[in-house]
mmCIF file of C-alpha atoms in Angstrom:
data_model
loop_
_atom_site.group_PDB
_atom_site.id
_atom_site.type_symbol
_atom_site.label_atom_id
_atom_site.label_comp_id
_atom_site.label_asym_id
_atom_site.label_seq_id
_atom_site.Cartn_x
_atom_site.Cartn_y
_atom_site.Cartn_z
ATOM 1 C CA MET M 1052 289.613 102.997 113.313
ATOM 2 C CA SER M 1053 287.497 106.110 113.687
ATOM 3 C CA ASP M 1054 286.907 107.691 117.068
ATOM 4 C CA THR M 1055 283.651 106.386 118.510
ATOM 5 C CA SER M 1056 283.410 108.936 121.297
ATOM 6 C CA ALA M 1057 280.870 111.754 121.233
ATOM 7 C CA PRO M 1058 281.500 114.382 118.547
ATOM 8 C CA THR M 1059 283.611 117.336 119.699
ATOM 9 C CA GLY M 1060 283.929 119.271 116.454
ATOM 10 C CA PRO M 1061 283.395 123.010 115.983
ATOM 11 C CA LEU M 1062 279.685 122.514 115.247
ATOM 12 C CA THR M 1063 279.008 120.651 118.486
ATOM 13 C CA GLY M 1064 275.719 121.922 119.839
ATOM 14 C CA VAL M 1065 274.274 122.728 116.410
ATOM 15 C CA ARG M 1066 271.071 120.758 115.890
ATOM 16 C CA VAL M 1067 270.113 119.814 112.346
ATOM 17 C CA VAL M 1068 266.985 118.145 111.005
ATOM 18 C CA ASP M 1069 267.722 116.528 107.639
ATOM 19 C CA ALA M 1070 264.543 115.656 105.751
ATOM 20 C CA ALA M 1071 266.229 115.463 102.333
ATOM 21 C CA THR M 1072 266.580 112.446 100.064
ATOM 22 C CA ILE M 1073 269.192 110.763 97.834
ATOM 23 C CA TYR M 1074 272.487 112.702 97.768
ATOM 24 C CA ALA M 1075 273.287 116.421 97.460
ATOM 25 C CA ALA M 1076 271.271 117.772 100.400
ATOM 26 C CA PRO M 1077 271.826 114.753 102.690
ATOM 27 C CA VAL M 1078 275.595 114.915 102.118
ATOM 28 C CA LEU M 1079 275.472 118.619 102.971
ATOM 29 C CA ALA M 1080 274.006 117.599 106.327
ATOM 30 C CA THR M 1081 276.615 114.840 106.644
ATOM 31 C CA LEU M 1082 279.414 117.388 106.269
ATOM 32 C CA LEU M 1083 277.892 119.326 109.151
ATOM 33 C CA ALA M 1084 277.672 116.089 111.151
ATOM 34 C CA ASP M 1085 281.337 115.293 110.455
ATOM 35 C CA PHE M 1086 282.230 118.577 112.147
ATOM 36 C CA GLY M 1087 280.154 117.865 115.223
ATOM 37 C CA ALA M 1088 276.564 118.883 114.438
ATOM 38 C CA ASP M 1089 273.798 116.737 115.931
ATOM 39 C CA VAL M 1090 271.942 115.624 112.787
ATOM 40 C CA LEU M 1091 268.613 113.808 112.826
ATOM 41 C CA LYS M 1092 267.691 112.086 109.566
ATOM 42 C CA VAL M 1093 263.928 112.193 108.983
ATOM 43 C CA GLU M 1094 263.239 109.442 106.458
ATOM 44 C CA HIS M 1095 259.901 108.591 104.880
ATOM 45 C CA PRO M 1096 258.519 105.281 106.219
ATOM 46 C CA ARG M 1097 258.861 103.796 102.725
ATOM 47 C CA GLY M 1098 262.570 104.511 102.726
ATOM 48 C CA ASP M 1099 264.996 106.806 100.953
ATOM 49 C CA GLY M 1100 265.780 105.905 97.333
ATOM 50 C CA LEU M 1101 269.510 106.001 98.059
ATOM 51 C CA ARG M 1102 269.129 102.710 99.921
ATOM 52 C CA LYS M 1103 268.201 101.117 96.579
ATOM 53 C CA TRP M 1104 271.376 102.201 94.756
ATOM 54 C CA GLU M 1105 274.034 99.724 93.813
ATOM 55 C CA TRP M 1106 276.329 98.880 95.727
ATOM 56 C CA ASN M 1107 275.232 96.824 98.695
ATOM 57 C CA ARG M 1108 276.548 93.939 100.765
ATOM 58 C CA ASP M 1109 274.331 91.541 102.678
ATOM 59 C CA GLY M 1110 271.420 93.854 102.017
ATOM 60 C CA GLU M 1111 273.185 96.881 103.477
ATOM 61 C CA SER M 1112 273.580 99.937 101.228
ATOM 62 C CA LEU M 1113 277.179 101.055 100.989
ATOM 63 C CA TRP M 1114 276.151 104.438 99.551
ATOM 64 C CA TRP M 1115 273.898 104.963 102.561
ATOM 65 C CA ALA M 1116 276.650 104.013 104.999
ATOM 66 C CA PHE M 1117 278.859 106.759 103.576
ATOM 67 C CA ALA M 1118 276.400 109.488 102.615
ATOM 68 C CA ASN M 1119 274.434 109.512 105.896
ATOM 69 C CA ARG M 1120 277.152 108.762 108.430
ATOM 70 C CA ASN M 1121 277.176 110.430 111.845
ATOM 71 C CA LYS M 1122 273.379 110.796 111.884
ATOM 72 C CA ASP M 1123 270.498 109.554 113.978
ATOM 73 C CA ALA M 1124 267.369 108.366 112.141
ATOM 74 C CA VAL M 1125 263.617 108.369 112.537
ATOM 75 C CA SER M 1126 261.011 107.319 109.965
ATOM 76 C CA LEU M 1127 257.979 109.575 109.568
ATOM 77 C CA SER M 1128 256.002 111.259 106.810
ATOM 78 C CA LEU M 1129 256.014 115.032 106.412
ATOM 79 C CA SER M 1130 253.156 114.960 103.896
ATOM 80 C CA ASP M 1131 250.660 113.916 106.592
ATOM 81 C CA PRO M 1132 249.631 116.888 108.765
ATOM 82 C CA ARG M 1133 250.365 114.866 111.896
ATOM 83 C CA GLY M 1134 253.859 114.068 110.630
ATOM 84 C CA ALA M 1135 254.393 117.712 109.660
ATOM 85 C CA ASP M 1136 253.399 118.711 113.181
ATOM 86 C CA LEU M 1137 255.970 116.335 114.665
ATOM 87 C CA VAL M 1138 258.677 117.804 112.422
ATOM 88 C CA ARG M 1139 257.546 121.285 113.414
ATOM 89 C CA ARG M 1140 258.078 120.313 117.030
ATOM 90 C CA LEU M 1141 261.532 118.964 116.219
ATOM 91 C CA LEU M 1142 262.404 122.234 114.502
ATOM 92 C CA ALA M 1143 261.266 124.383 117.418
ATOM 93 C CA ASP M 1144 264.713 124.111 119.029
ATOM 94 C CA ALA M 1145 266.803 123.175 115.976
ATOM 95 C CA HIS M 1146 269.324 125.419 114.231
ATOM 96 C CA VAL M 1147 269.131 124.046 110.663
ATOM 97 C CA PHE M 1148 266.475 122.399 108.533
ATOM 98 C CA VAL M 1149 267.689 120.692 105.332
ATOM 99 C CA GLU M 1150 265.165 119.749 102.633
ATOM 100 C CA ASN M 1151 265.128 119.063 98.903
ATOM 101 C CA PHE M 1152 261.453 118.766 98.014
ATOM 102 C CA ARG M 1153 260.220 120.530 94.916
ATOM 103 C CA PRO M 1154 259.726 124.277 95.422
ATOM 104 C CA GLY M 1155 256.347 124.898 96.980
ATOM 105 C CA THR M 1156 256.081 121.513 98.727
ATOM 106 C CA LEU M 1157 256.979 122.778 102.189
ATOM 107 C CA GLU M 1158 254.432 125.543 101.775
ATOM 108 C CA LYS M 1159 251.784 122.961 100.885
ATOM 109 C CA TRP M 1160 252.555 121.052 104.076
ATOM 110 C CA GLY M 1161 252.446 124.116 106.336
ATOM 111 C CA LEU M 1162 256.215 124.046 106.793
ATOM 112 C CA SER M 1163 257.175 127.174 104.879
ATOM 113 C CA PRO M 1164 260.161 129.129 106.238
ATOM 114 C CA GLU M 1165 257.832 131.933 107.304
ATOM 115 C CA GLU M 1166 255.684 129.524 109.312
ATOM 116 C CA LEU M 1167 258.748 127.895 110.860
ATOM 117 C CA TRP M 1168 260.215 131.257 111.843
ATOM 118 C CA GLU M 1169 257.088 131.939 113.862
ATOM 119 C CA ILE M 1170 258.149 129.181 116.240
ATOM 120 C CA ASN M 1171 261.946 129.488 115.749
ATOM 121 C CA PRO M 1172 263.050 132.881 114.400
ATOM 122 C CA ALA M 1173 266.729 131.874 114.164
ATOM 123 C CA LEU M 1174 266.181 128.733 112.071
ATOM 124 C CA VAL M 1175 268.331 128.344 108.949
ATOM 125 C CA VAL M 1176 266.266 126.641 106.236
ATOM 126 C CA VAL M 1177 268.456 125.014 103.584
ATOM 127 C CA ARG M 1178 266.511 124.401 100.378
ATOM 128 C CA VAL M 1179 268.247 122.302 97.727
ATOM 129 C CA SER M 1180 266.661 121.921 94.299
ATOM 130 C CA GLY M 1181 267.766 121.428 90.719
ATOM 131 C CA PHE M 1182 267.308 125.014 89.610
ATOM 132 C CA GLY M 1183 266.657 126.996 92.806
ATOM 133 C CA GLN M 1184 263.579 128.517 94.389
ATOM 134 C CA THR M 1185 263.247 131.295 91.799
ATOM 135 C CA GLY M 1186 263.341 131.630 88.019
ATOM 136 C CA PRO M 1187 261.340 130.051 85.164
ATOM 137 C CA TYR M 1188 262.876 126.598 85.774
ATOM 138 C CA ARG M 1189 262.182 126.468 89.514
ATOM 139 C CA ASP M 1190 259.551 123.723 89.107
ATOM 140 C CA ARG M 1191 261.643 121.483 86.889
ATOM 141 C CA PRO M 1192 262.930 118.216 88.360
ATOM 142 C CA GLY M 1193 266.705 118.253 88.404
ATOM 143 C CA PHE M 1194 269.017 115.417 89.385
ATOM 144 C CA GLY M 1195 272.764 116.009 89.443
ATOM 145 C CA THR M 1196 273.051 114.576 85.944
ATOM 146 C CA LEU M 1197 270.930 117.382 84.566
ATOM 147 C CA ALA M 1198 273.005 119.907 86.483
ATOM 148 C CA GLU M 1199 276.233 118.505 85.058
ATOM 149 C CA ALA M 1200 274.841 119.181 81.599
ATOM 150 C CA PHE M 1201 273.076 122.476 82.321
ATOM 151 C CA SER M 1202 276.103 124.004 84.115
ATOM 152 C CA GLY M 1203 278.365 123.690 81.069
ATOM 153 C CA PHE M 1204 280.496 120.931 82.577
ATOM 154 C CA ALA M 1205 279.518 118.115 80.214
ATOM 155 C CA ASP M 1206 279.858 120.326 77.139
ATOM 156 C CA THR M 1207 283.554 120.932 77.871
ATOM 157 C CA ASN M 1208 284.335 117.452 79.204
ATOM 158 C CA GLY M 1209 285.487 114.762 76.794
ATOM 159 C CA THR M 1210 287.705 114.337 73.775
ATOM 160 C CA PRO M 1211 287.707 116.663 70.747
ATOM 161 C CA ASP M 1212 286.268 113.971 68.475
ATOM 162 C CA GLY M 1213 283.675 112.751 70.964
ATOM 163 C CA GLY M 1214 280.452 113.986 72.486
ATOM 164 C CA PRO M 1215 279.796 115.577 75.873
ATOM 165 C CA LEU M 1216 280.971 113.362 78.704
ATOM 166 C CA LEU M 1217 279.166 112.956 82.032
ATOM 167 C CA PRO M 1218 281.052 111.895 85.169
ATOM 168 C CA GLN M 1219 280.235 108.443 86.493
ATOM 169 C CA TRP M 1220 280.084 109.837 90.044
ATOM 170 C CA PRO M 1221 277.569 112.346 91.520
ATOM 171 C CA LEU M 1222 279.885 115.282 90.868
ATOM 172 C CA ALA M 1223 277.302 118.068 90.832
ATOM 173 C CA ASP M 1224 275.723 116.685 94.012
ATOM 174 C CA GLY M 1225 279.067 116.513 95.807
ATOM 175 C CA VAL M 1226 280.075 120.020 94.797
ATOM 176 C CA THR M 1227 276.640 121.273 95.845
ATOM 177 C CA ALA M 1228 277.007 119.598 99.257
ATOM 178 C CA LEU M 1229 280.385 121.243 99.845
ATOM 179 C CA ALA M 1230 279.170 124.667 98.731
ATOM 180 C CA GLY M 1231 275.964 124.243 100.718
ATOM 181 C CA ALA M 1232 277.791 123.335 103.925
ATOM 182 C CA PHE M 1233 279.809 126.548 103.564
ATOM 183 C CA ALA M 1234 276.679 128.623 102.921
ATOM 184 C CA THR M 1235 274.908 127.011 105.846
ATOM 185 C CA THR M 1236 277.703 127.825 108.280
ATOM 186 C CA ALA M 1237 277.694 131.409 106.985
ATOM 187 C CA ALA M 1238 273.949 131.610 107.672
ATOM 188 C CA LEU M 1239 274.495 130.096 111.105
ATOM 189 C CA ARG M 1240 277.050 132.780 111.871
ATOM 190 C CA HIS M 1241 274.492 135.444 110.954
ATOM 191 C CA ALA M 1242 271.844 133.771 113.128
ATOM 192 C CA GLU M 1243 274.314 133.618 116.012
ATOM 193 C CA ARG M 1244 275.008 137.350 115.765
ATOM 194 C CA THR M 1245 271.471 138.558 115.127
ATOM 195 C CA GLY M 1246 269.020 135.842 116.144
ATOM 196 C CA GLU M 1247 267.682 135.982 112.605
ATOM 197 C CA GLY M 1248 267.201 132.874 110.474
ATOM 198 C CA GLN M 1249 267.159 132.852 106.707
ATOM 199 C CA VAL M 1250 266.794 130.619 103.654
ATOM 200 C CA VAL M 1251 269.822 129.102 101.956
ATOM 201 C CA ASP M 1252 268.553 128.741 98.371
ATOM 202 C CA LEU M 1253 270.879 126.221 96.746
ATOM 203 C CA SER M 1254 270.470 124.997 93.186
ATOM 204 C CA ILE M 1255 272.460 121.957 92.088
ATOM 205 C CA TYR M 1256 273.757 123.530 88.876
ATOM 206 C CA GLU M 1257 275.187 126.799 90.261
ATOM 207 C CA PRO M 1258 278.009 125.424 92.475
ATOM 208 C CA LEU M 1259 279.372 123.349 89.559
ATOM 209 C CA PHE M 1260 278.934 126.296 87.195
ATOM 210 C CA TRP M 1261 281.017 128.375 89.630
ATOM 211 C CA VAL M 1262 283.745 125.706 89.860
ATOM 212 C CA LEU M 1263 284.325 125.917 86.087
ATOM 213 C CA GLY M 1264 286.227 129.121 86.702
ATOM 214 C CA ALA M 1265 286.843 132.013 84.334
ATOM 215 C CA GLN M 1266 285.014 130.681 81.276
ATOM 216 C CA THR M 1267 282.080 133.076 81.819
ATOM 217 C CA THR M 1268 284.424 136.056 81.914
ATOM 218 C CA ALA M 1269 286.328 134.757 78.909
ATOM 219 C CA TYR M 1270 283.102 134.425 76.952
ATOM 220 C CA ASP M 1271 282.022 137.920 77.993
ATOM 221 C CA GLN M 1272 285.326 139.579 77.144
ATOM 222 C CA LEU M 1273 286.665 137.407 74.319
ATOM 223 C CA GLY M 1274 283.608 135.677 72.891
ATOM 224 C CA LEU M 1275 285.396 132.404 73.720
ATOM 225 C CA VAL M 1276 283.397 129.146 73.907
ATOM 226 C CA PRO M 1277 285.673 126.401 75.292
ATOM 227 C CA GLU M 1278 285.830 123.183 73.304
ATOM 228 C CA ARG M 1279 286.420 119.639 74.501
ATOM 229 C CA GLN M 1280 290.159 118.927 74.695
ATOM 230 C CA GLY M 1281 290.471 115.611 76.488
ATOM 231 C CA ASN M 1282 293.218 115.934 79.096
ATOM 232 C CA ARG M 1283 294.464 119.248 77.734
ATOM 233 C CA THR M 1284 293.450 122.760 78.696
ATOM 234 C CA ALA M 1285 293.551 126.063 76.843
ATOM 235 C CA PHE M 1286 295.594 127.772 79.559
ATOM 236 C CA THR M 1287 298.330 125.365 80.682
ATOM 237 C CA VAL M 1288 301.091 123.646 78.669
ATOM 238 C CA PRO M 1289 302.370 121.002 79.275
ATOM 239 C CA ARG M 1290 299.496 119.169 80.915
ATOM 240 C CA GLY M 1291 298.076 115.685 80.468
ATOM 241 C CA CYS M 1292 298.027 111.957 81.198
ATOM 242 C CA TYR M 1293 300.743 109.735 79.749
ATOM 243 C CA ARG M 1294 301.122 105.955 79.479
ATOM 244 C CA THR M 1295 304.273 104.299 80.818
ATOM 245 C CA ARG M 1296 306.090 101.310 79.367
ATOM 246 C CA ASP M 1297 304.522 98.947 81.897
ATOM 247 C CA ASP M 1298 301.015 100.097 80.859
ATOM 248 C CA ARG M 1299 300.336 102.413 83.771
ATOM 249 C CA TRP M 1300 299.598 106.130 83.756
ATOM 250 C CA VAL M 1301 301.080 109.326 85.157
ATOM 251 C CA VAL M 1302 299.766 112.865 85.113
ATOM 252 C CA LEU M 1303 301.763 116.089 84.914
ATOM 253 C CA SER M 1304 301.233 119.826 84.832
ATOM 254 C CA GLY M 1305 303.580 122.669 84.020
ATOM 255 C CA ALA M 1306 301.356 125.458 85.268
ATOM 256 C CA THR M 1307 304.290 127.846 85.668
ATOM 257 C CA THR M 1308 307.290 128.466 83.421
ATOM 258 C CA VAL M 1309 309.688 127.017 85.993
ATOM 259 C CA THR M 1310 307.740 123.789 86.500
ATOM 260 C CA GLY M 1311 307.331 123.390 82.749
ATOM 261 C CA GLN M 1312 311.058 123.842 82.229
ATOM 262 C CA ARG M 1313 311.831 121.176 84.803
ATOM 263 C CA ILE M 1314 309.596 118.738 82.944
ATOM 264 C CA MET M 1315 311.236 119.466 79.598
ATOM 265 C CA ARG M 1316 314.749 119.082 81.031
ATOM 266 C CA VAL M 1317 313.845 115.698 82.544
ATOM 267 C CA VAL M 1318 312.747 114.427 79.121
ATOM 268 C CA GLY M 1319 315.959 115.689 77.535
ATOM 269 C CA ARG M 1320 314.548 118.713 75.720
ATOM 270 C CA ASP M 1321 316.638 121.575 77.052
ATOM 271 C CA ASP M 1322 316.165 123.233 73.689
ATOM 272 C CA ILE M 1323 312.455 123.653 74.420
ATOM 273 C CA ALA M 1324 312.989 124.638 78.058
ATOM 274 C CA ASP M 1325 315.478 127.351 77.011
ATOM 275 C CA ALA M 1326 313.503 128.607 74.005
ATOM 276 C CA ASP M 1327 312.656 132.318 74.042
ATOM 277 C CA TRP M 1328 308.985 131.503 73.517
ATOM 278 C CA PHE M 1329 308.640 129.119 76.471
ATOM 279 C CA ASP M 1330 307.683 131.913 78.856
ATOM 280 C CA ASP M 1331 304.740 132.939 76.644
ATOM 281 C CA ILE M 1332 301.579 130.853 77.014
ATOM 282 C CA SER M 1333 300.309 131.640 73.518
ATOM 283 C CA ALA M 1334 303.591 130.518 72.025
ATOM 284 C CA LYS M 1335 303.608 127.368 74.146
ATOM 285 C CA LEU M 1336 300.090 126.545 72.961
ATOM 286 C CA ALA M 1337 301.337 126.921 69.391
ATOM 287 C CA HIS M 1338 304.102 124.360 70.166
ATOM 288 C CA ARG M 1339 301.868 122.045 72.176
ATOM 289 C CA GLU M 1340 302.066 119.080 69.772
ATOM 290 C CA GLU M 1341 305.873 119.150 69.895
ATOM 291 C CA ILE M 1342 305.901 119.466 73.683
ATOM 292 C CA ASP M 1343 303.383 116.668 74.201
ATOM 293 C CA ALA M 1344 305.162 114.327 71.782
ATOM 294 C CA ALA M 1345 308.486 114.816 73.571
ATOM 295 C CA ILE M 1346 306.966 114.029 76.946
ATOM 296 C CA ALA M 1347 304.877 111.079 75.717
ATOM 297 C CA ASP M 1348 307.841 109.478 73.936
ATOM 298 C CA TRP M 1349 310.131 109.754 76.951
ATOM 299 C CA ILE M 1350 307.557 108.376 79.382
ATOM 300 C CA SER M 1351 306.518 105.523 77.070
ATOM 301 C CA GLU M 1352 310.087 104.172 77.151
ATOM 302 C CA ARG M 1353 310.209 103.880 80.952
ATOM 303 C CA ASP M 1354 308.356 102.054 83.716
ATOM 304 C CA HIS M 1355 305.931 103.838 86.012
ATOM 305 C CA ASP M 1356 308.036 103.865 89.180
ATOM 306 C CA ASP M 1357 311.129 104.997 87.293
ATOM 307 C CA VAL M 1358 309.201 107.876 85.742
ATOM 308 C CA LEU M 1359 307.913 109.070 89.112
ATOM 309 C CA ALA M 1360 311.338 108.747 90.748
ATOM 310 C CA THR M 1361 313.113 110.642 87.988
ATOM 311 C CA PHE M 1362 310.617 113.488 87.907
ATOM 312 C CA GLY M 1363 310.530 113.590 91.705
ATOM 313 C CA ALA M 1364 314.284 113.942 91.935
ATOM 314 C CA ALA M 1365 314.090 116.912 89.560
ATOM 315 C CA GLY M 1366 311.310 118.593 91.522
ATOM 316 C CA ALA M 1367 308.940 118.308 88.562
ATOM 317 C CA THR M 1368 305.164 118.200 89.037
ATOM 318 C CA VAL M 1369 304.288 114.660 88.050
ATOM 319 C CA GLY M 1370 302.178 112.138 89.935
ATOM 320 C CA PRO M 1371 300.487 108.746 89.670
ATOM 321 C CA VAL M 1372 296.984 108.162 88.346
ATOM 322 C CA HIS M 1373 295.447 106.286 91.266
ATOM 323 C CA SER M 1374 292.650 103.744 91.220
ATOM 324 C CA ILE M 1375 290.705 103.266 94.418
ATOM 325 C CA ALA M 1376 292.875 100.208 95.119
ATOM 326 C CA ASP M 1377 295.944 102.448 94.912
ATOM 327 C CA ILE M 1378 294.418 105.118 97.100
ATOM 328 C CA VAL M 1379 293.542 102.913 100.067
ATOM 329 C CA ALA M 1380 297.058 101.416 100.037
ATOM 330 C CA ASP M 1381 298.940 104.703 99.613
ATOM 331 C CA PRO M 1382 301.128 105.492 102.662
ATOM 332 C CA HIS M 1383 300.360 109.205 102.471
ATOM 333 C CA VAL M 1384 296.616 108.545 102.457
ATOM 334 C CA ILE M 1385 297.016 106.135 105.364
ATOM 335 C CA GLU M 1386 299.103 108.501 107.493
ATOM 336 C CA ARG M 1387 296.773 111.479 106.968
ATOM 337 C CA GLY M 1388 293.655 109.441 107.576
ATOM 338 C CA SER M 1389 292.159 110.307 104.206
ATOM 339 C CA VAL M 1390 290.494 106.909 104.463
ATOM 340 C CA THR M 1391 288.983 106.054 107.822
ATOM 341 C CA THR M 1392 287.346 102.927 109.228
ATOM 342 C CA VAL M 1393 284.040 102.932 111.055
ATOM 343 C CA GLU M 1394 282.243 100.053 112.735
ATOM 344 C CA HIS M 1395 279.036 99.022 110.966
ATOM 345 C CA PRO M 1396 276.508 97.131 113.133
ATOM 346 C CA THR M 1397 275.981 94.487 110.422
ATOM 347 C CA LEU M 1398 279.081 94.566 108.218
ATOM 348 C CA GLY M 1399 281.739 95.156 110.858
ATOM 349 C CA PRO M 1400 284.661 97.457 109.998
ATOM 350 C CA VAL M 1401 283.907 99.553 106.900
ATOM 351 C CA LYS M 1402 286.282 101.944 105.146
ATOM 352 C CA MET M 1403 285.200 105.300 103.739
ATOM 353 C CA GLN M 1404 286.614 108.759 103.097
ATOM 354 C CA GLY M 1405 287.658 110.664 106.169
ATOM 355 C CA PRO M 1406 286.688 114.292 106.902
ATOM 356 C CA VAL M 1407 287.049 116.713 104.009
ATOM 357 C CA ALA M 1408 289.346 119.052 105.987
ATOM 358 C CA ARG M 1409 291.413 119.036 109.154
ATOM 359 C CA LEU M 1410 291.023 121.525 111.975
ATOM 360 C CA SER M 1411 293.906 121.680 114.428
ATOM 361 C CA ARG M 1412 291.877 122.430 117.563
ATOM 362 C CA THR M 1413 288.408 121.017 116.876
ATOM 363 C CA PRO M 1414 288.887 118.181 114.410
ATOM 364 C CA ALA M 1415 286.087 116.495 112.534
ATOM 365 C CA GLY M 1416 285.475 112.788 112.820
ATOM 366 C CA VAL M 1417 283.485 109.790 111.612
ATOM 367 C CA HIS M 1418 281.695 108.106 114.494
ATOM 368 C CA ARG M 1419 279.059 105.858 112.901
ATOM 369 C CA PRO M 1420 277.926 104.790 109.426
ATOM 370 C CA GLY M 1421 274.583 105.765 107.945
ATOM 371 C CA PRO M 1422 271.912 104.515 110.358
ATOM 372 C CA ALA M 1423 269.435 101.705 109.854
ATOM 373 C CA PRO M 1424 265.863 102.827 109.124
ATOM 374 C CA ASN M 1425 264.245 104.311 112.220
ATOM 375 C CA ALA M 1426 267.296 103.424 114.304
ATOM 376 C CA ASP M 1427 266.751 106.207 116.838
ATOM 377 C CA ALA M 1428 262.954 106.306 116.940
ATOM 378 C CA ALA M 1429 262.709 105.387 120.610
ATOM 379 C CA ARG M 1430 264.718 108.390 121.720
ATOM 380 C CA VAL M 1431 263.121 110.787 119.237
ATOM 381 C CA LEU M 1432 259.483 109.743 119.579
ATOM 382 C CA ARG M 1433 259.370 108.949 123.282
ATOM 383 C CA GLU M 1434 262.018 111.114 124.858
ATOM 384 C CA GLN M 1435 262.323 114.095 122.558
ATOM 385 C CA LEU M 1436 258.704 114.416 121.394
ATOM 386 C CA GLY M 1437 257.104 112.849 124.470
ATOM 387 C CA LEU M 1438 254.749 110.523 122.567
ATOM 388 C CA ASP M 1439 253.115 107.738 124.544
ATOM 389 C CA GLU M 1440 252.779 104.169 123.267
ATOM 390 C CA GLU M 1441 249.134 104.577 122.307
ATOM 391 C CA THR M 1442 249.851 107.644 120.195
ATOM 392 C CA ILE M 1443 252.853 105.992 118.521
ATOM 393 C CA ALA M 1444 250.802 102.893 117.717
ATOM 394 C CA ALA M 1445 247.978 104.946 116.209
ATOM 395 C CA LEU M 1446 250.311 107.024 114.055
ATOM 396 C CA ALA M 1447 252.173 103.889 112.968
ATOM 397 C CA ALA M 1448 248.913 102.204 111.986
ATOM 398 C CA ASP M 1449 248.105 105.177 109.749
ATOM 399 C CA GLY M 1450 251.563 105.123 108.123
ATOM 400 C CA VAL M 1451 252.582 108.486 109.590
ATOM 401 C CA LEU M 1452 255.598 107.018 111.347
ATOM 402 C CA VAL M 1453 257.280 103.717 112.147
ATOM 403 C CA ALA M 1454 257.132 102.486 115.715
ATOM 404 C CA PRO M 1455 260.559 102.113 117.371
ATOM 405 C CA ALA M 1456 260.744 98.307 117.390
ATOM 406 C CA GLU M 1457 259.880 97.930 113.701
ATOM 407 C CA SER M 1458 262.224 97.608 110.759
ATOM 408 C CA PRO M 1459 260.323 98.662 107.634
ATOM 409 C CA GLU M 1460 260.953 96.853 104.390
ATOM 410 C CA ILE M 1461 262.004 99.436 101.821
ATOM 411 C CA THR M 1462 260.150 98.741 98.606
ATOM 412 C CA ALA M 1463 259.411 102.130 97.046
ATOM 413 C CA GLU M 1464 261.018 105.347 95.992
ATOM 414 C CA PRO M 1465 260.453 108.447 98.170
ATOM 415 C CA VAL M 1466 257.199 110.293 97.688
ATOM 416 C CA ASP M 1467 259.098 113.418 96.637
ATOM 417 C CA PRO M 1468 262.317 112.419 94.819
ATOM 418 C CA PRO M 1469 265.164 114.940 94.750
ATOM 419 C CA ARG M 1470 265.402 117.544 92.096
#
């Protein structure tokens, strides 16, 4: 069970206003929240589109529970000048503002970074969009799917005889969130030293493009355009997924000569392990079919657990291919807390991934699932912003915000969907 006490992570005291929608930018804010930041989710009164994603249970969005955990929530509209003014007041003593509206939208609402710095010079403004705040594509809409294609990922992912393959998970969004959390903490460090805020301009395609490694340099220097290779790579042999006799799968990698030799000795091919050419990657690539066939044949004649035990005893780099059912039951995952449990007000105990990293002195934690719509409106509107009941009622009647006691029915997509 996750710790339900107040956050004590290294970002304790950092105040974040998260006005973003769907996934990449909100998860960036969630990563900050996991490490102790005080994050307020500002959601449009009509609801964030993520709440409409499959999967849900008893009307509760499971994506929302994970992606917006550790946050407070208030429902108000930034596009109305009165709502923009309330957000401006929230940002007056905040440290970070996270948004993912189309470039130019904040400026239209009177919430440009320059205007915000007039009231809070140290504010870090995190702007997430499909293609960034500059360049000829800045105004294009850009979900993670487009970024996975534009970045070069999809072109190199898949089998040689198939087409480009997209991931079934929001990969570009997740990578963007991780990279963005790093960039935000770097900007916070600068603000701490100098009192000077700045914009973190984060496109969704660039973090994934960066993760693809040396292919840009290889293209520049060698004219190389990587092709789809399934589970193989052009720089490591042996490497791949292999089916066991009991119809399960294992994965292995011989990224160094020594680890590759251990694999070949386990499968009874000392002749390959001891070959003069085995220490040369180009030569190993030339013998890849022979190497793969030897490994596949040996593994196909044995059961999964026997394969793992034999390779493990030899110190070879082989592991299981886990499903989510395997992951949550794995003793290593359990002991490390890679999966944690948090109490949901409607669903009860809910499992989700734990913090992305472990700090020995100021650990991160998961303290609450993604909040219900407007869950913290009373504190925010009355206590933090000092609005009286008459003002709240008038703004609620005009659709600028949702009064604290109300639970809005979510029936529409956000006014400004993510890029």
